[in-house]
Short mmCIF file of C-alpha atoms in Angstrom, two decimals:
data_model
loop_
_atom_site.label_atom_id
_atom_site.label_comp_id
_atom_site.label_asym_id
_atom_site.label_seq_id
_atom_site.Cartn_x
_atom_site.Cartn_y
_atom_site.Cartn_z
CA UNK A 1152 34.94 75.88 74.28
CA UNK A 1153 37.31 72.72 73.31
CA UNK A 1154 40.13 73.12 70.76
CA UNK A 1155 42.03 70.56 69.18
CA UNK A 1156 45.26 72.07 70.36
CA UNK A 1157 46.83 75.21 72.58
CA UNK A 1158 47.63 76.99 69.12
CA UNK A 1159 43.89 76.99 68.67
CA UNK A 1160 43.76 79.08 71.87
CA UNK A 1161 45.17 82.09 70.27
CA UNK A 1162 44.38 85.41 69.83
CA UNK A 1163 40.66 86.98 70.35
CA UNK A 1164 42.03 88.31 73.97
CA UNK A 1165 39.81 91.21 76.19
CA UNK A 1166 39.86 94.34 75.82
CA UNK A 1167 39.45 96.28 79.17
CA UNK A 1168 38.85 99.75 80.30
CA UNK A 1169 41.15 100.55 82.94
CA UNK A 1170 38.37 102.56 85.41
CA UNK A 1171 41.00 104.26 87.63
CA UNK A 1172 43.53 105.27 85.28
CA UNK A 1173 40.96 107.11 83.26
CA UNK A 1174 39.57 108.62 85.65
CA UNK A 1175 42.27 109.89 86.65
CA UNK A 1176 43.26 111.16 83.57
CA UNK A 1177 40.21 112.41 81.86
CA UNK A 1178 40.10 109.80 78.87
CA UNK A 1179 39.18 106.20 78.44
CA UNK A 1180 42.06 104.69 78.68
CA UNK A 1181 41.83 101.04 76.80
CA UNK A 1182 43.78 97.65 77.77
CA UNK A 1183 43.97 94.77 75.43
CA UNK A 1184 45.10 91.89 77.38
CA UNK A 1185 47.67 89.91 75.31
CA UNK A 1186 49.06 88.09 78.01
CA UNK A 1187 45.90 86.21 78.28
CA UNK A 1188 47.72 84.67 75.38
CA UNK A 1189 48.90 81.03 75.72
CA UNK A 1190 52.67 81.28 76.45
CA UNK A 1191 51.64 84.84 78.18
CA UNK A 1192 52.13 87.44 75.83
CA UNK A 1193 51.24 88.84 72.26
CA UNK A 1194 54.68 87.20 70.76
CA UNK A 1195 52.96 83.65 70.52
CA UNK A 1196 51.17 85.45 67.46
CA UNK A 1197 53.95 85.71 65.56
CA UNK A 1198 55.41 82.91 66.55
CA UNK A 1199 52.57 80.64 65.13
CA UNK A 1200 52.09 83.26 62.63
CA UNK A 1201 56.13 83.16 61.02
CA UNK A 1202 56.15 79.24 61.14
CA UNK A 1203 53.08 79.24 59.31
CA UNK A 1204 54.83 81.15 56.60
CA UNK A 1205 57.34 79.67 56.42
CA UNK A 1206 55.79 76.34 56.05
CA UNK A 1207 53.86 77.84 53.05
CA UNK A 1208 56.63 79.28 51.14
CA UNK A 1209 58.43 75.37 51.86
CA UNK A 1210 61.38 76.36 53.82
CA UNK A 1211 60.27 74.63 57.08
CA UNK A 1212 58.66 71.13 57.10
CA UNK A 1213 57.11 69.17 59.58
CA UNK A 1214 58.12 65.78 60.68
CA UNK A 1215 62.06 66.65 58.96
CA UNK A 1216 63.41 67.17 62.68
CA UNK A 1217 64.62 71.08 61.36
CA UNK A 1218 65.99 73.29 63.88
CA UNK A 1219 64.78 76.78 64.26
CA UNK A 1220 66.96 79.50 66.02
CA UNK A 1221 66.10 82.88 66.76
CA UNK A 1222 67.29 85.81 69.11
CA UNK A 1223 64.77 86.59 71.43
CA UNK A 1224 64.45 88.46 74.66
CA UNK A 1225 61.52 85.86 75.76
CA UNK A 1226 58.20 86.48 74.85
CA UNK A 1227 58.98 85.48 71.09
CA UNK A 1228 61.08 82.67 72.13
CA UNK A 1229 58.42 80.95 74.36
CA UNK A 1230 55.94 81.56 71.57
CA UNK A 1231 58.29 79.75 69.04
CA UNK A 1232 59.00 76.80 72.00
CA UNK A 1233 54.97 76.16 72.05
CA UNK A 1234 54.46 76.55 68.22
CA UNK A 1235 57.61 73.92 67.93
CA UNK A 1236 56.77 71.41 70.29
CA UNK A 1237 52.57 71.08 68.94
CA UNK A 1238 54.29 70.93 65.31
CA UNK A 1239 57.26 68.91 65.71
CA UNK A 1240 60.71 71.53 65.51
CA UNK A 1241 63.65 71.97 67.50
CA UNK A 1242 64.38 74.92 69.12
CA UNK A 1243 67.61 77.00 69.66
CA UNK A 1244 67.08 80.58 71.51
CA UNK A 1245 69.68 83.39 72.09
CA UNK A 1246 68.94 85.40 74.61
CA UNK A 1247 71.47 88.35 76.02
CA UNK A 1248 72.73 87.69 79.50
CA UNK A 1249 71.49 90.35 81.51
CA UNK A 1250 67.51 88.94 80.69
CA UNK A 1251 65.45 87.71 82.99
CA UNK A 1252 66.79 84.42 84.44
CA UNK A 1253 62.63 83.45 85.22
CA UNK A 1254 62.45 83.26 81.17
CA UNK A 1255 65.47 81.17 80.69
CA UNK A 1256 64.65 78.81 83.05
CA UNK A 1257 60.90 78.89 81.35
CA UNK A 1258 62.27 78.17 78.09
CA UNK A 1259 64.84 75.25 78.89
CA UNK A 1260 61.47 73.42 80.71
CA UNK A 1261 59.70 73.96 77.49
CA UNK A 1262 62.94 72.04 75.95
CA UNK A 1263 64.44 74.94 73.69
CA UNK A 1264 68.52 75.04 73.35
CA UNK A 1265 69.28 78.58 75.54
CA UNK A 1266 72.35 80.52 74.24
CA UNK A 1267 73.45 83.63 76.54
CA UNK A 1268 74.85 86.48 74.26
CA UNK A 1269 76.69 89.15 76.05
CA UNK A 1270 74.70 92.00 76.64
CA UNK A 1271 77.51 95.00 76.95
CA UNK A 1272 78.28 94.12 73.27
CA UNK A 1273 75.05 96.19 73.06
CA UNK A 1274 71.12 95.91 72.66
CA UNK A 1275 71.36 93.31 69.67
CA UNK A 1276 74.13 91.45 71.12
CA UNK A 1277 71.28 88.17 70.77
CA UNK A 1278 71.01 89.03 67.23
CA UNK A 1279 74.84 89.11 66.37
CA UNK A 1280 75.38 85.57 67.70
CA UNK A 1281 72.26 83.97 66.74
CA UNK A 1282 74.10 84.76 63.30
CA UNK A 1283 77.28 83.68 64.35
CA UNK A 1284 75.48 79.96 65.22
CA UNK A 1285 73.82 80.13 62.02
CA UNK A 1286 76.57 80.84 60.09
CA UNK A 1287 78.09 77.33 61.84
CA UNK A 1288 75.36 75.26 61.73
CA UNK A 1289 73.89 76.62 58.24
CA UNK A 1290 70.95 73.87 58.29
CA UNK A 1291 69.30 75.95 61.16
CA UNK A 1292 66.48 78.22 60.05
CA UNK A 1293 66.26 81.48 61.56
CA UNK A 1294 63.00 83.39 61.13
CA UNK A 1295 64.58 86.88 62.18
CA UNK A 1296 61.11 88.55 63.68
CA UNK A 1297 62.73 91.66 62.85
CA UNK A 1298 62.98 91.20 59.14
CA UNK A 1299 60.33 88.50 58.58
CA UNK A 1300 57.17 90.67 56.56
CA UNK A 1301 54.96 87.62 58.25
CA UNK A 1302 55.16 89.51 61.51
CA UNK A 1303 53.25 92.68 60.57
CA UNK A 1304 50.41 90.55 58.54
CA UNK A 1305 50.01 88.71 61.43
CA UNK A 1306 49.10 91.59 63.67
CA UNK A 1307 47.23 93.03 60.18
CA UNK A 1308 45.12 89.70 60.22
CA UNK A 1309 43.99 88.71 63.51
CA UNK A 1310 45.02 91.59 66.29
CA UNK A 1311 44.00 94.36 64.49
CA UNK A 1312 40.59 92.64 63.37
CA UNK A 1313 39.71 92.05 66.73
CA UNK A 1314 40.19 95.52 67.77
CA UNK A 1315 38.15 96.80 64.77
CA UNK A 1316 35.35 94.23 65.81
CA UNK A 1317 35.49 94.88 69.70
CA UNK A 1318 35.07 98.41 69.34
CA UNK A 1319 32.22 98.12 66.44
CA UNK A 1320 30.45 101.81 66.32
CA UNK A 1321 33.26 103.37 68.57
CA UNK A 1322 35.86 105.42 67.26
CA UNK A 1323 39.35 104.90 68.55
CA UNK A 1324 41.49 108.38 69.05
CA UNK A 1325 44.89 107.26 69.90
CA UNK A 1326 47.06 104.16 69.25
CA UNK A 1327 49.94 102.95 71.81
CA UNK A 1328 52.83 100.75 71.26
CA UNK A 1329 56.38 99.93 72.19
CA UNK A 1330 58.81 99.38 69.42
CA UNK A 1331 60.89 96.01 69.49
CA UNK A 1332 60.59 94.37 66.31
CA UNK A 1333 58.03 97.29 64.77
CA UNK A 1334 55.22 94.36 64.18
CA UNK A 1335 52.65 95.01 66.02
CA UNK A 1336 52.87 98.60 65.82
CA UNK A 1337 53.38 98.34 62.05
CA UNK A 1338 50.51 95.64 61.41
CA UNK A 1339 47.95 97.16 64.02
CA UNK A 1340 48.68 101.18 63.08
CA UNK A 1341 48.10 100.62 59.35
CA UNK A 1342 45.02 98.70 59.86
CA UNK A 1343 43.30 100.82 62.59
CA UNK A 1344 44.72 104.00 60.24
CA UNK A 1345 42.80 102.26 57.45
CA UNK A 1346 39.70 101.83 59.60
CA UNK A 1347 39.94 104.92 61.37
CA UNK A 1348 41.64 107.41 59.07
CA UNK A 1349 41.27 110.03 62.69
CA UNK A 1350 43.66 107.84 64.65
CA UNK A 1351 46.92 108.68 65.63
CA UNK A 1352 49.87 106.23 66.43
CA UNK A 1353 52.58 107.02 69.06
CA UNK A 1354 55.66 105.02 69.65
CA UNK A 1355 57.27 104.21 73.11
CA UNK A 1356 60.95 103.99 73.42
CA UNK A 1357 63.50 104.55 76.34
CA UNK A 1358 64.27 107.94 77.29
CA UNK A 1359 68.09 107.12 76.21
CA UNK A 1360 67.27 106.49 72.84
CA UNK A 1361 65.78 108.16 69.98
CA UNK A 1362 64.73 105.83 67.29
CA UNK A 1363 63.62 108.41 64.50
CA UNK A 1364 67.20 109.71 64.88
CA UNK A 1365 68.69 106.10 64.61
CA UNK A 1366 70.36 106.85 68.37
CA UNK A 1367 70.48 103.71 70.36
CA UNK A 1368 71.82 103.08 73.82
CA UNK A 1369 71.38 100.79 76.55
CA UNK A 1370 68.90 100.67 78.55
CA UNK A 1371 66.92 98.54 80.83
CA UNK A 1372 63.14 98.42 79.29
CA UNK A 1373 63.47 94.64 78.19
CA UNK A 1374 61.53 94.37 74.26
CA UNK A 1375 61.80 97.80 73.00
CA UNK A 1376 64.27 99.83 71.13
CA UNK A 1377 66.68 96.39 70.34
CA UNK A 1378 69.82 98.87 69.25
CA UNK A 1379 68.22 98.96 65.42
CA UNK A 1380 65.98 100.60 63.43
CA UNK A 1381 63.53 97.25 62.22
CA UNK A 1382 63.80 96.59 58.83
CA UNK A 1383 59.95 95.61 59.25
CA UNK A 1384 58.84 98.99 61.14
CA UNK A 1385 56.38 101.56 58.84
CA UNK A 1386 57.80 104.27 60.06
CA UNK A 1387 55.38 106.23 58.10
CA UNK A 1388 52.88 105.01 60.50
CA UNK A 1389 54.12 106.86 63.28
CA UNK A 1390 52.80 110.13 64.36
CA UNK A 1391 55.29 110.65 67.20
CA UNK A 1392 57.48 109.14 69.74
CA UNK A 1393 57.27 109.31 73.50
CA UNK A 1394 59.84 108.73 76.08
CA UNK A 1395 59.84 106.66 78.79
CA UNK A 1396 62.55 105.69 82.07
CA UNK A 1397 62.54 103.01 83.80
CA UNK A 1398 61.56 104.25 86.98
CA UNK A 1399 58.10 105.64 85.57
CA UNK A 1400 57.56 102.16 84.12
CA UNK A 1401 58.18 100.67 87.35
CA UNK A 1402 55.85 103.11 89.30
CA UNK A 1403 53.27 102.76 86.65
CA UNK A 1404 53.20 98.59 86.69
CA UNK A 1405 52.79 99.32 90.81
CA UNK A 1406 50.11 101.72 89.70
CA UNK A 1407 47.97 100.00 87.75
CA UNK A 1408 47.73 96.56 89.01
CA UNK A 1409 46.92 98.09 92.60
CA UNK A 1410 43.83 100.40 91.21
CA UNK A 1411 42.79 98.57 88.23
CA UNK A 1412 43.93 95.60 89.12
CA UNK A 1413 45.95 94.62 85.65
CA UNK A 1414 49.59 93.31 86.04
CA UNK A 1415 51.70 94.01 83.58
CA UNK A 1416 55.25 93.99 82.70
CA UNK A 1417 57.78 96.79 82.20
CA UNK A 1418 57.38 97.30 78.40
CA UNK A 1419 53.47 97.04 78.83
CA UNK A 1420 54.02 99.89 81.70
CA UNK A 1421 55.64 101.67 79.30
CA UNK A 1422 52.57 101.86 77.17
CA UNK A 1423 50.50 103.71 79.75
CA UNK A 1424 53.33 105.90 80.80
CA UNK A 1425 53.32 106.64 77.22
CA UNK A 1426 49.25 107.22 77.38
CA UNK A 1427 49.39 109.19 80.52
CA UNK A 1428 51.66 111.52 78.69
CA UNK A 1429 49.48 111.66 75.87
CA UNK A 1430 46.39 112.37 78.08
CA UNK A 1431 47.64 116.01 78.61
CA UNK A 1432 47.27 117.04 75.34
CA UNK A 1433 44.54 115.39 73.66
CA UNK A 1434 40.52 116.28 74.53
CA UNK A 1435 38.67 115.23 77.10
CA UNK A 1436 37.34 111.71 77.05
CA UNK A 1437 39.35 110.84 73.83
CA UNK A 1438 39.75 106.69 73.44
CA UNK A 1439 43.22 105.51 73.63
CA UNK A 1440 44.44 102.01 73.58
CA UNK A 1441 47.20 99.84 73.96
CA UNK A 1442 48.17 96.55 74.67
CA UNK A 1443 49.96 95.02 77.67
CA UNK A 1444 51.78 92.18 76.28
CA UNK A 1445 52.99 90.36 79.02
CA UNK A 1446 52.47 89.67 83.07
CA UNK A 1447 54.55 90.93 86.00
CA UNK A 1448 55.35 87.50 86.91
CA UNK A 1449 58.31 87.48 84.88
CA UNK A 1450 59.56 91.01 86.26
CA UNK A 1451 59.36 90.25 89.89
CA UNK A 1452 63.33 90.69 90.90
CA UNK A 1453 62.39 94.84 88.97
CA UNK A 1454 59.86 95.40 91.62
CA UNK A 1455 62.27 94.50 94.65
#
């Protein structure tokens, strides 16, 4: 298959049943493999996806030499540096300090402008001062994936879809996700709901935090709970929350890629801590999916 460019590349990423883990568990436990994504991870989605939109409603335009900035933890942020460089933007980034210094390094060699926030001012620490540089340098145009409604309806039109279609005369029980931003669970949970009016949606957060309660803390699950409730997150779409630590995500990345061979992330390990949890309680042989957004690659110094 030949595309005219990486941003043709994507999207319309494998689903996979992980063998061991549902055997083990007594469901059929599903993978979708985002990081098959160019850039490695679902985030390059809505990258494309809130450029695109803002193109259309005229506040970006290409060949003008604007300068996007956005907080980002990573996955986002090398999304927006490939979506930039095919269509001709600068790129500012603010990540918080304690992130993983693989990333940073990955985004400066894509050629984005990296600026560290300090993390013990809290879980949004990126966010604060990516509106502290904006507020300097007001030409910049921040696309704020938290707010930005283009972040859902990207998941709505193309993630979602491709579950639907992959799993064409199969029912779906149970729904997955981490909350960061609230996109993906927001734009996938409505759809599938709307499909699949059966399904039920579970979030993932840190076992510190509680995000129906508005309690944030710190924590060390990089991309989920970011210290506020997303203006963009259907809460409504939620039929419960599950906890997670860090050590179970840990022990379940170790898991997984060892018996089904998947590697994954902390966040995406999070997911099928989340499912393995779930598994108690729901029948026997019940279909449950979720995605696994990114590699272990970039989580290498966790698994020391």
């Amino acid at each position: 298959m030949i595309h005219d460019s990486l941003l043709d590349a994507i999207g319309n990423t494998p689903v996979v049943r992980l063998t061991a883990f549902s055997s083990e568990h007594g469901v059929h436990a599903y993978a979708k493999l985002e990081s098959l994504n160019p850039g490695g991870s679902h985030k390059v989605r809505i990258a494309l996806g809130m450029i695109l939109d803002a193109e259309r409603k005229c506040i970006l335009s290409r060949g003008q030499g604007q300068t996007i900035i956005e907080p980002s933890g990573g996955n986002t942020g090398i999304g927006l540096a490939i979506a930039s460089n095919i269509l001709g933007y600068r790129l500012v980034l603010v990540i918080p300090d304690n992130y993983s210094i693989e990333k940073q390094k990955l985004l400066r060699l894509y050629g984005a402008k990296v600026e560290l926030s300090d993390s013990r001012r809290g879980n949004n620490s990126h966010g604060e001062k990516a509106m502290e540089l904006q507020f300097q340098h007001p030409t910049y145009v921040m696309l704020n994936q938290q707010r930005n409604v283009a972040n859902p309806e990207t998941h709505r039109q193309t993630t979602a879809l491709e579950i639907i279609r992959d799993f064409a005369g199969q029912q779906v029980d149970y729904f997955v996700g981490g909350i960061g931003t609230g996109g993906h669970v927001t734009g996938i949970g409505e759809t599938l709901k709307a499909h699949w009016p059966g399904l039920r949606v579970f979030g993932v957060e840190p076992e510190q935090c509680d995000l129906l309660l508005d309690r944030h803390a710190p924590h060390e699950i990089q991309g989920l709970s970011i210290g506020v409730v997303p203006s963009i997150l259907n809460v409504g779409v939620l039929d419960g929350m599950i906890k997670v630590s860090r050590e179970e995500c840990i022990d379940m990345a170790y898991r997984v890629i060892r018996s089904d061979a998947i590697s994954m992330g902390i966040s995406s390990a999070a997911n099928f801590v989340a499912i393995s949890k779930v598994a108690r309680d729901v029948p026997k042989h019940s279909v449950l999916l979720a995605l696994v957004y990114d590699g272990a690659e970039s989580y290498l110094p966790y698994f020391e």
